[in-house]
Coordinates of C-alpha atoms in Angstrom, one line a residue:
X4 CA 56.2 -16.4 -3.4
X5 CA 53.6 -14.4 -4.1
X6 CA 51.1 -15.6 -1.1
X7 CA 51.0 -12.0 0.4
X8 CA 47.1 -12.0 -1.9
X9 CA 46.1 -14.9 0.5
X10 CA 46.6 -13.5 4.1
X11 CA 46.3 -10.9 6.1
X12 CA 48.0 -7.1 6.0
X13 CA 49.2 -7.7 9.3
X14 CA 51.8 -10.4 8.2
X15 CA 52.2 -8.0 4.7
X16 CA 56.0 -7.2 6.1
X17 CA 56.9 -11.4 6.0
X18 CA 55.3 -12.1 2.6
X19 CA 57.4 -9.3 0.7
X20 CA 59.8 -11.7 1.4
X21 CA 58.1 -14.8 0.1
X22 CA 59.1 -14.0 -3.1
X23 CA 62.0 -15.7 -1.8
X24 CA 61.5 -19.0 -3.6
X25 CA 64.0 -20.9 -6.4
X26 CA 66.1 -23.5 -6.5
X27 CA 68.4 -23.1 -3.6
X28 CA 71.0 -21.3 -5.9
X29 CA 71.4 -17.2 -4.5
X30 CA 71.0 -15.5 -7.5
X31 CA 71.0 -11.3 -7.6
X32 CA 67.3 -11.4 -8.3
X33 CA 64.2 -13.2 -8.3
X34 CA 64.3 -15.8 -11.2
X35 CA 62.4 -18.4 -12.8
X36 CA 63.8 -21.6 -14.4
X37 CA 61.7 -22.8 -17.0
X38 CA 61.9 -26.7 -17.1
X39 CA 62.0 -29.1 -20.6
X40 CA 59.5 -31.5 -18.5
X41 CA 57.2 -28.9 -17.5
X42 CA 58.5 -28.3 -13.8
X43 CA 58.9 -24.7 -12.7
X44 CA 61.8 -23.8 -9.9
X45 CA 61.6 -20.1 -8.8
X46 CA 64.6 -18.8 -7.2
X47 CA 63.6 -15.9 -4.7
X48 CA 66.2 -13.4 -3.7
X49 CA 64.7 -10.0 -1.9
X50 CA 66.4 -8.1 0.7
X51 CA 66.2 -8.9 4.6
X52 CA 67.4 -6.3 6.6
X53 CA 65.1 -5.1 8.4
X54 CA 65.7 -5.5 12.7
X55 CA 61.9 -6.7 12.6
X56 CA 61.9 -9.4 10.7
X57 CA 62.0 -13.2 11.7
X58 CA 64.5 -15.9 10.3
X59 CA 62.3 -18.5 11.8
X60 CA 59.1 -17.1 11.5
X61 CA 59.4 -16.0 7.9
X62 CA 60.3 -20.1 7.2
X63 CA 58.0 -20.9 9.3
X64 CA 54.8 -19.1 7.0
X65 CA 56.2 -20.2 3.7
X66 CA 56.1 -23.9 5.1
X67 CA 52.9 -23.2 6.1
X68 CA 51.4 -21.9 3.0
X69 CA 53.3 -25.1 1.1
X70 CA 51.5 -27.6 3.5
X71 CA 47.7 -25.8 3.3
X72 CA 48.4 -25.8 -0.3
X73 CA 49.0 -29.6 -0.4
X74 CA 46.4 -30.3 2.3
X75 CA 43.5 -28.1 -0.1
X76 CA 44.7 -30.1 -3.1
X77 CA 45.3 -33.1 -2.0
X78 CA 48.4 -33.6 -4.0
X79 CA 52.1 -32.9 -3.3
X80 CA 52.7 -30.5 -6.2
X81 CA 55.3 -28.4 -4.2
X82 CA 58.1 -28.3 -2.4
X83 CA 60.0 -25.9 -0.4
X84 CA 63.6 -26.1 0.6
X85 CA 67.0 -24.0 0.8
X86 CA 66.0 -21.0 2.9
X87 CA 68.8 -19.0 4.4
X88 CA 69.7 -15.2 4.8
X89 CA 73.2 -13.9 4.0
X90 CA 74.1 -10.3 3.7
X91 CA 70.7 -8.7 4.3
X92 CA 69.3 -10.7 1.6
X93 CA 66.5 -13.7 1.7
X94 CA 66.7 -16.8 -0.4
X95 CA 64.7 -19.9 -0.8
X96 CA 63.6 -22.8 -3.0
X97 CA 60.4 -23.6 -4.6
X98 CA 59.6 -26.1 -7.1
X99 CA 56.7 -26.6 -8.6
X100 CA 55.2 -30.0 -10.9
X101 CA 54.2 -27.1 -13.7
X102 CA 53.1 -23.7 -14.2
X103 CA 49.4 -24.5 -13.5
X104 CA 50.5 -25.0 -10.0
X105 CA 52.6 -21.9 -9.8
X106 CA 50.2 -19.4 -11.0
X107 CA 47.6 -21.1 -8.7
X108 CA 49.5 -20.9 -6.0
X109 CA 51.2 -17.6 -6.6
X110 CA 48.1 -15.4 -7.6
X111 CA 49.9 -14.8 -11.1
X112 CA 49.9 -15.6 -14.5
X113 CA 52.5 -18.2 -16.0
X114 CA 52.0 -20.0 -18.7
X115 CA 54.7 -22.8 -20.8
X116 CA 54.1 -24.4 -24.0
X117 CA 54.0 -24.2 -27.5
X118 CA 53.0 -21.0 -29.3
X119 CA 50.3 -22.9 -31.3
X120 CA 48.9 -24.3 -28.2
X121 CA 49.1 -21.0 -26.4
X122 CA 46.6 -19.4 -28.8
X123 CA 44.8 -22.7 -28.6
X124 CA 44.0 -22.0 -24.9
X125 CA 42.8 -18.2 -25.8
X126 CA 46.2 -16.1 -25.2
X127 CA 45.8 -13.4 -27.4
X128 CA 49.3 -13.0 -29.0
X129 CA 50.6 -9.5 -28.8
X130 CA 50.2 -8.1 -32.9
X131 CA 54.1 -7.0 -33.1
X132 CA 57.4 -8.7 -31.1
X133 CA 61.0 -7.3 -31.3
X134 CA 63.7 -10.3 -32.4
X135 CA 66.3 -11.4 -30.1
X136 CA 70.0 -11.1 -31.8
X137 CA 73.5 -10.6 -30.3
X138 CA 72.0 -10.6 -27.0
X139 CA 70.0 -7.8 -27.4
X140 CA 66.2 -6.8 -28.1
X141 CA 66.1 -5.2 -31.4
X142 CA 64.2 -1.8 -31.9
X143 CA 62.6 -2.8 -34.8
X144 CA 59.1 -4.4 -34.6
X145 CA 59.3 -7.8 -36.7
X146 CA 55.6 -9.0 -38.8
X147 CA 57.2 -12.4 -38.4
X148 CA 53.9 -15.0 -38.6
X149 CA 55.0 -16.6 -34.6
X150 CA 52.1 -17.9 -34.0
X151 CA 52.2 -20.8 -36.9
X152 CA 55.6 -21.6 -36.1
X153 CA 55.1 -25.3 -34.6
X154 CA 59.1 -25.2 -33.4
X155 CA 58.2 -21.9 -31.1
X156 CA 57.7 -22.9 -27.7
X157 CA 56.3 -19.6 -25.5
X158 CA 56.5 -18.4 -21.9
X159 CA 53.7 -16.2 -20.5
X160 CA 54.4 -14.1 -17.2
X161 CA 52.9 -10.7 -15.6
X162 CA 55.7 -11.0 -13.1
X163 CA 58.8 -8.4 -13.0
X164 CA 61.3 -11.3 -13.0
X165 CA 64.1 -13.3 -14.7
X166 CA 62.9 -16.0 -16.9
X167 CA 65.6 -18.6 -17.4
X168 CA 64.4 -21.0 -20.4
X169 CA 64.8 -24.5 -21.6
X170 CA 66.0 -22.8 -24.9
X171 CA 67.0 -20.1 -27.2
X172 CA 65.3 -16.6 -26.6
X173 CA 64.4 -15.4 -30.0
X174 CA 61.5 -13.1 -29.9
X175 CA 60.2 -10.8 -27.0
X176 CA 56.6 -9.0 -26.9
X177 CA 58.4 -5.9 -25.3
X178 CA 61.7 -3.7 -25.6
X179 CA 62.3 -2.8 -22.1
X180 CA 63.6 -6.3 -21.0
X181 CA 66.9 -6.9 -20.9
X182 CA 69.1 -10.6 -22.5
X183 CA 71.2 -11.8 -19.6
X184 CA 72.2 -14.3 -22.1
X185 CA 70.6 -16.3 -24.9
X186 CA 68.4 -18.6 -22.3
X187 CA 67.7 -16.0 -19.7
X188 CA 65.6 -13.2 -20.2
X189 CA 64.7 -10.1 -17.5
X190 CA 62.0 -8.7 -17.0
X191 CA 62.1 -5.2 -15.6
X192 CA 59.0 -3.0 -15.3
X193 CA 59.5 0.1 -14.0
X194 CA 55.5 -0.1 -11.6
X195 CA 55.7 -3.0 -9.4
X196 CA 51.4 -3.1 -9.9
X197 CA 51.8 -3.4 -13.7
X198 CA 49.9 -6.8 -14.2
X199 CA 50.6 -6.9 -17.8
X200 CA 52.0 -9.9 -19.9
X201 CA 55.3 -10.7 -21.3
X202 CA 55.6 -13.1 -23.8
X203 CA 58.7 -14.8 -24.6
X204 CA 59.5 -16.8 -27.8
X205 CA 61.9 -19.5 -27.6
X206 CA 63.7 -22.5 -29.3

């Protein structure tokens, strides 16, 4: 998770891996499963092979951030779970009761819902998206009108992650993601500072 914004630089080394977080399953990178109810589960996967870094005490700072989290909120809106290392590699569990909660906690922007609601709370869709067909991003730009398209549910991110939805990918805002498969969409930006949005249309 993306705490590394809320602590020191001397603990910078154990919050790279804090990105760690999904839903218990080791998956070969960072991903983000969408929920139908709202509910976000990131799946963390980053690599752990340094001789410095701590098993324990890496666990031992997520848990931490969870609990102050909870304690500053006063509600139990995450949870943490399925840590282990295996093969140089880091994962862990986080769910999370929506993507409000994520990007709070996480420093970054997520956002789930219908397009029409999305531009309803000031997301400036991007003027031109590229369709999703045959499980590939096609290099045509479409004029398609998206954003009046009440059956178009959207995902919002400026993270460099997979995006595993509740549906059908069918419209992306940039060509240089990649279609795992038809629900799973990867976002792979070549500057790990760019902070710009993705959107993803789906069904």
């Amino acid at each position: 998770m993306r705490v590394k914004k809320q602590i020191g630089v001397c603990l910078a080394a154990l919050t790279v891996m804090l990105v760690i977080v999904g839903c218990g399953t080791k998956e070969d990178r960072t991903t983000l499963h969408i929920k139908s109810d709202g509910k976000v589960v990131e799946n963390v996967t980053e690599k752990f092979d340094k001789d410095y870094y701590e098993e324990k005490e890496l666990k031992d700072f997520v848990d931490k951030q969870v609990k102050n989290y909870i304690d500053e909120t006063g509600k139990k809106k995450i949870k943490a779970s399925g840590f282990s290392v295996d093969e140089d590699k880091a994962y862990m569990t986080l769910k999370f009761e929506d993507s409000e909660v994520y990007s709070d906690f996480n420093q970054e922007t997520l956002y789930t819902g219908s397009v029409v609601q999305a531009v309803a709370d000031d997301y400036d869709l991007p003027e031109h998206f590229y369709a999703v067909k045959d499980g590939k991003v096609q290099k045509k730009e479409t004029d398609k009108d998206i954003e009046e398209n009440d059956d178009y549910k959207v995902v919002i991110t400026s993270e460099s992650v997979d995006v595993a939805l509740p549906g059908k990918a069918v419209f992306v805002s940039r060509m240089d993601v990649k279609i795992k498969d038809e629900k799973t969409v990867s976002i792979q930006k070549e500057n790990e500072d760019d902070t710009s949005l993705t959107y993803i249309i789906y069904q």
